[in-house]
Amino acid sequence: MALQRPKILIIYTGGTIGMIENPVTHALQPFDFSHLIENVPKVQLLDYDIHNIQFNPPIDSSNMSPQHWSDMAHAIEDNYDAYDGFVVLHGTDTMAFTASALSFMLENLSKPLIITGSQLPIGEVRTDGEENLITALQVAAATDASGNAMVQEVAILFENYLWRGNRSTKMSADNFNAFRSNNYPELAKIGLGIFFHEEALYRLPSKRPLKVRYEMDPHVMFVNLYPGITPEILSHQLHTPGIKGIVLKTYGAGNSPSEPWFTRLISDANERGIVILNVTQCVNGGVKQSLYETGNCLSQAGVVSGHDITSEAAITKLMYLFGLGLPPETVKKYLQSAICGEVTIQQ
Ligand code: ASP
């Protein structure tokens, strides 16, 4: 009996991969999927059953919003049983935010959701888009020795690597290898072949039906520390109307000024029910709040350690947890555990 061809759904949201030059302004702007796919005739060589859905209109990912995440989640939920895997074509600018958001919203995901894009448009002679699209399709179709999907999570495929989506960050505006997980190993290395690191791949503790959480609460923000920040500026930020959660971007291993005005403002925000998550400004390593006196002050002020979580995963995790309607103390509890492989917490 012939084996079934892998059935893959491509969701085209926009991004450089499908852009063309505006003849008047010469700026790149998103274009439709038929243009994109016509430029990758090699897709026909894959013996896959490929279908597509496209955003209308396709967008530059700098315009990405929780509503768009919800649209993607809908497309996946509606087609979940009918497909073996999903490929999302997306701009690189906010790709790591989308990957993180979808990893939380698609609870119990156990099929591949591979997000890719490119640095050069598909119509350019030296484009990286063709290779990225073809490899993403191959990763979405890959199975292990037992015939199960190799990837069962949201992942970013870019040039030579496959990364866990909620561990990824855009590292370069120029290089073809634009993404990296600074605190987690690659899921696969792409070279002459696709070499999966099976021990790094996420697996659900037990198989459960997909449950999509559409509600992402946008009442969250970043507060980035820098030498010279004044009490007026910090106080203004911490009193942003309606704010529920803050990702506090601190120095090094999670340190902040230890001056009394600083601790008082942070502690006051905590007492007003604002959840503050401590994430380092460093690209590699994580928060160890009890290592220095300056970090310890934050613990005493009610700040929660973000350990080695990325900024993208931190802000979208807050949106997701508040979107569930949880009270601040419960949100803090969930921030201290990994929901879908987004953080390493040493017990
Ligand atoms: N501005 C583009 C976008 O994020 C950049 C890209 O796709 O590389 O949509």
PDB file of C-alpha atoms in Angstrom, residues 5-144:
ATOM      1  CA  ARG A   5       1.773  12.063   0.913  1.00  0.00           C
ATOM      2  CA  PRO A   6       2.425  14.560   3.753  1.00  0.00           C
ATOM      3  CA  LYS A   7      -0.345  17.141   3.845  1.00  0.00           C
ATOM      4  CA  ILE A   8       0.936  20.621   4.690  1.00  0.00           C
ATOM      5  CA  LEU A   9      -0.916  23.920   5.079  1.00  0.00           C
ATOM      6  CA  ILE A  10       1.024  27.118   4.308  1.00  0.00           C
ATOM      7  CA  ILE A  11      -0.270  30.250   6.044  1.00  0.00           C
ATOM      8  CA  TYR A  12       1.143  33.286   4.253  1.00  0.00           C
ATOM      9  CA  THR A  13       1.044  36.402   6.444  1.00  0.00           C
ATOM     10  CA  GLY A  14       3.468  38.610   4.471  1.00  0.00           C
ATOM     11  CA  GLY A  15       7.035  39.724   5.210  1.00  0.00           C
ATOM     12  CA  THR A  16      10.044  40.314   2.979  1.00  0.00           C
ATOM     13  CA  ILE A  17       9.837  36.802   1.518  1.00  0.00           C
ATOM     14  CA  GLY A  18       6.807  37.773  -0.577  1.00  0.00           C
ATOM     15  CA  MET A  19       7.562  41.472  -1.089  1.00  0.00           C
ATOM     16  CA  ILE A  20       8.173  43.351  -4.325  1.00  0.00           C
ATOM     17  CA  GLU A  21       9.545  46.836  -4.927  1.00  0.00           C
ATOM     18  CA  ASN A  22       7.050  49.676  -5.226  1.00  0.00           C
ATOM     19  CA  PRO A  23       7.834  51.193  -8.670  1.00  0.00           C
ATOM     20  CA  VAL A  24       7.309  54.745  -7.375  1.00  0.00           C
ATOM     21  CA  THR A  25       8.872  54.772  -3.886  1.00  0.00           C
ATOM     22  CA  HIS A  26      11.246  51.817  -4.490  1.00  0.00           C
ATOM     23  CA  ALA A  27      10.366  50.619  -0.960  1.00  0.00           C
ATOM     24  CA  LEU A  28       9.555  46.929  -0.451  1.00  0.00           C
ATOM     25  CA  GLN A  29       5.885  46.131   0.111  1.00  0.00           C
ATOM     26  CA  PRO A  30       4.006  42.862   0.688  1.00  0.00           C
ATOM     27  CA  PHE A  31       2.586  41.079  -2.350  1.00  0.00           C
ATOM     28  CA  ASP A  32       0.256  38.110  -2.789  1.00  0.00           C
ATOM     29  CA  PHE A  33       0.973  34.412  -2.416  1.00  0.00           C
ATOM     30  CA  SER A  34       0.663  33.480  -6.091  1.00  0.00           C
ATOM     31  CA  HIS A  35       3.672  35.720  -6.861  1.00  0.00           C
ATOM     32  CA  LEU A  36       5.624  34.022  -4.084  1.00  0.00           C
ATOM     33  CA  ILE A  37       4.865  30.444  -5.046  1.00  0.00           C
ATOM     34  CA  GLU A  38       5.469  31.101  -8.786  1.00  0.00           C
ATOM     35  CA  ASN A  39       9.028  31.978  -7.794  1.00  0.00           C
ATOM     36  CA  VAL A  40       9.590  28.618  -6.119  1.00  0.00           C
ATOM     37  CA  PRO A  41       8.839  26.065  -8.856  1.00  0.00           C
ATOM     38  CA  LYS A  42      10.972  23.509  -6.959  1.00  0.00           C
ATOM     39  CA  VAL A  43       8.127  23.109  -4.448  1.00  0.00           C
ATOM     40  CA  GLN A  44       6.520  20.872  -7.088  1.00  0.00           C
ATOM     41  CA  LEU A  45       9.436  18.465  -6.720  1.00  0.00           C
ATOM     42  CA  LEU A  46       8.366  17.712  -3.154  1.00  0.00           C
ATOM     43  CA  ASP A  47       5.848  14.921  -3.216  1.00  0.00           C
ATOM     44  CA  TYR A  48       3.566  16.715  -0.756  1.00  0.00           C
ATOM     45  CA  ASP A  49      -0.066  17.711  -0.788  1.00  0.00           C
ATOM     46  CA  ILE A  50       0.273  21.474  -0.154  1.00  0.00           C
ATOM     47  CA  HIS A  51      -2.560  23.941   0.371  1.00  0.00           C
ATOM     48  CA  ASN A  52      -2.463  27.574   1.413  1.00  0.00           C
ATOM     49  CA  ILE A  53      -4.296  30.340   3.203  1.00  0.00           C
ATOM     50  CA  GLN A  54      -3.196  33.956   2.940  1.00  0.00           C
ATOM     51  CA  PHE A  55      -3.673  37.098   4.976  1.00  0.00           C
ATOM     52  CA  ASN A  56      -5.687  39.601   3.040  1.00  0.00           C
ATOM     53  CA  PRO A  57      -3.807  41.860   2.656  1.00  0.00           C
ATOM     54  CA  PRO A  58      -0.435  40.330   3.533  1.00  0.00           C
ATOM     55  CA  ILE A  59       1.441  42.541   6.021  1.00  0.00           C
ATOM     56  CA  ASP A  60       4.885  43.736   6.974  1.00  0.00           C
ATOM     57  CA  SER A  61       5.343  42.001  10.326  1.00  0.00           C
ATOM     58  CA  SER A  62       6.033  45.347  12.018  1.00  0.00           C
ATOM     59  CA  ASN A  63       2.233  45.698  11.831  1.00  0.00           C
ATOM     60  CA  MET A  64       1.693  42.369  13.625  1.00  0.00           C
ATOM     61  CA  SER A  65      -0.869  42.402  16.463  1.00  0.00           C
ATOM     62  CA  PRO A  66      -2.637  39.965  18.821  1.00  0.00           C
ATOM     63  CA  GLN A  67      -5.586  40.031  16.373  1.00  0.00           C
ATOM     64  CA  HIS A  68      -3.296  38.591  13.674  1.00  0.00           C
ATOM     65  CA  TRP A  69      -2.091  35.896  16.121  1.00  0.00           C
ATOM     66  CA  SER A  70      -5.694  35.046  16.738  1.00  0.00           C
ATOM     67  CA  ASP A  71      -6.304  34.805  12.942  1.00  0.00           C
ATOM     68  CA  MET A  72      -3.352  32.400  12.610  1.00  0.00           C
ATOM     69  CA  ALA A  73      -4.553  30.354  15.576  1.00  0.00           C
ATOM     70  CA  HIS A  74      -8.019  30.136  13.974  1.00  0.00           C
ATOM     71  CA  ALA A  75      -6.526  28.904  10.696  1.00  0.00           C
ATOM     72  CA  ILE A  76      -4.621  26.218  12.596  1.00  0.00           C
ATOM     73  CA  GLU A  77      -7.552  25.153  14.775  1.00  0.00           C
ATOM     74  CA  ASP A  78      -9.917  24.946  11.776  1.00  0.00           C
ATOM     75  CA  ASN A  79      -7.450  22.776   9.825  1.00  0.00           C
ATOM     76  CA  TYR A  80      -5.721  20.928  12.648  1.00  0.00           C
ATOM     77  CA  ASP A  81      -7.062  17.450  11.998  1.00  0.00           C
ATOM     78  CA  ALA A  82      -6.830  17.690   8.206  1.00  0.00           C
ATOM     79  CA  TYR A  83      -3.070  18.425   8.007  1.00  0.00           C
ATOM     80  CA  ASP A  84       0.171  16.791   9.134  1.00  0.00           C
ATOM     81  CA  GLY A  85       1.975  20.078   9.571  1.00  0.00           C
ATOM     82  CA  PHE A  86       1.797  23.846   9.180  1.00  0.00           C
ATOM     83  CA  VAL A  87       4.234  26.380   7.700  1.00  0.00           C
ATOM     84  CA  VAL A  88       3.731  30.056   8.504  1.00  0.00           C
ATOM     85  CA  LEU A  89       5.431  32.572   6.184  1.00  0.00           C
ATOM     86  CA  HIS A  90       6.096  35.699   8.226  1.00  0.00           C
ATOM     87  CA  GLY A  91       8.269  38.815   8.292  1.00  0.00           C
ATOM     88  CA  THR A  92      11.404  38.486  10.360  1.00  0.00           C
ATOM     89  CA  ASP A  93      10.944  41.644  12.458  1.00  0.00           C
ATOM     90  CA  THR A  94       8.357  40.233  14.859  1.00  0.00           C
ATOM     91  CA  MET A  95       8.698  36.546  14.031  1.00  0.00           C
ATOM     92  CA  ALA A  96      10.018  35.657  17.501  1.00  0.00           C
ATOM     93  CA  PHE A  97       7.045  37.410  19.152  1.00  0.00           C
ATOM     94  CA  THR A  98       4.579  35.493  16.957  1.00  0.00           C
ATOM     95  CA  ALA A  99       6.374  32.201  17.582  1.00  0.00           C
ATOM     96  CA  SER A 100       6.255  32.801  21.345  1.00  0.00           C
ATOM     97  CA  ALA A 101       2.622  33.952  21.330  1.00  0.00           C
ATOM     98  CA  LEU A 102       1.427  30.953  19.284  1.00  0.00           C
ATOM     99  CA  SER A 103       3.335  28.534  21.509  1.00  0.00           C
ATOM    100  CA  PHE A 104       1.205  29.713  24.460  1.00  0.00           C
ATOM    101  CA  MET A 105      -2.082  30.149  22.591  1.00  0.00           C
ATOM    102  CA  LEU A 106      -2.009  26.675  20.979  1.00  0.00           C
ATOM    103  CA  GLU A 107      -2.193  24.578  24.132  1.00  0.00           C
ATOM    104  CA  ASN A 108      -1.338  20.886  23.660  1.00  0.00           C
ATOM    105  CA  LEU A 109      -0.009  21.453  20.123  1.00  0.00           C
ATOM    106  CA  SER A 110       1.498  18.178  18.944  1.00  0.00           C
ATOM    107  CA  LYS A 111       1.973  18.875  15.224  1.00  0.00           C
ATOM    108  CA  PRO A 112       4.771  20.855  13.551  1.00  0.00           C
ATOM    109  CA  LEU A 113       4.192  24.598  13.208  1.00  0.00           C
ATOM    110  CA  ILE A 114       7.239  25.898  11.364  1.00  0.00           C
ATOM    111  CA  ILE A 115       7.621  29.653  10.940  1.00  0.00           C
ATOM    112  CA  THR A 116       9.954  31.032   8.298  1.00  0.00           C
ATOM    113  CA  GLY A 117      10.572  34.035   6.067  1.00  0.00           C
ATOM    114  CA  SER A 118      13.618  35.561   4.458  1.00  0.00           C
ATOM    115  CA  GLN A 119      16.016  38.475   4.441  1.00  0.00           C
ATOM    116  CA  LEU A 120      15.791  38.956   0.647  1.00  0.00           C
ATOM    117  CA  PRO A 121      12.527  38.834  -1.339  1.00  0.00           C
ATOM    118  CA  ILE A 122      11.770  35.622  -3.207  1.00  0.00           C
ATOM    119  CA  GLY A 123      12.110  37.393  -6.582  1.00  0.00           C
ATOM    120  CA  GLU A 124      15.764  38.385  -5.903  1.00  0.00           C
ATOM    121  CA  VAL A 125      18.448  36.262  -7.568  1.00  0.00           C
ATOM    122  CA  ARG A 126      20.297  35.675  -4.272  1.00  0.00           C
ATOM    123  CA  THR A 127      17.152  35.155  -2.194  1.00  0.00           C
ATOM    124  CA  ASP A 128      17.300  33.034   0.936  1.00  0.00           C
ATOM    125  CA  GLY A 129      13.519  32.629   0.719  1.00  0.00           C
ATOM    126  CA  GLU A 130      13.446  29.655  -1.639  1.00  0.00           C
ATOM    127  CA  GLU A 131      15.710  27.521   0.533  1.00  0.00           C
ATOM    128  CA  ASN A 132      13.945  28.562   3.735  1.00  0.00           C
ATOM    129  CA  LEU A 133      10.509  27.724   2.337  1.00  0.00           C
ATOM    130  CA  ILE A 134      11.568  24.337   0.966  1.00  0.00           C
ATOM    131  CA  THR A 135      13.390  23.364   4.166  1.00  0.00           C
ATOM    132  CA  ALA A 136      10.455  24.515   6.311  1.00  0.00           C
ATOM    133  CA  LEU A 137       8.146  22.267   4.288  1.00  0.00           C
ATOM    134  CA  GLN A 138      10.550  19.335   4.696  1.00  0.00           C
ATOM    135  CA  VAL A 139      10.795  19.927   8.456  1.00  0.00           C
ATOM    136  CA  ALA A 140       6.995  20.116   8.704  1.00  0.00           C
ATOM    137  CA  ALA A 141       6.754  16.765   6.893  1.00  0.00           C
ATOM    138  CA  ALA A 142       9.556  15.010   8.807  1.00  0.00           C
ATOM    139  CA  THR A 143       8.687  11.958  10.894  1.00  0.00           C
ATOM    140  CA  ASP A 144      10.647   9.839  13.367  1.00  0.00           C
TER     141      ASP A 144
END
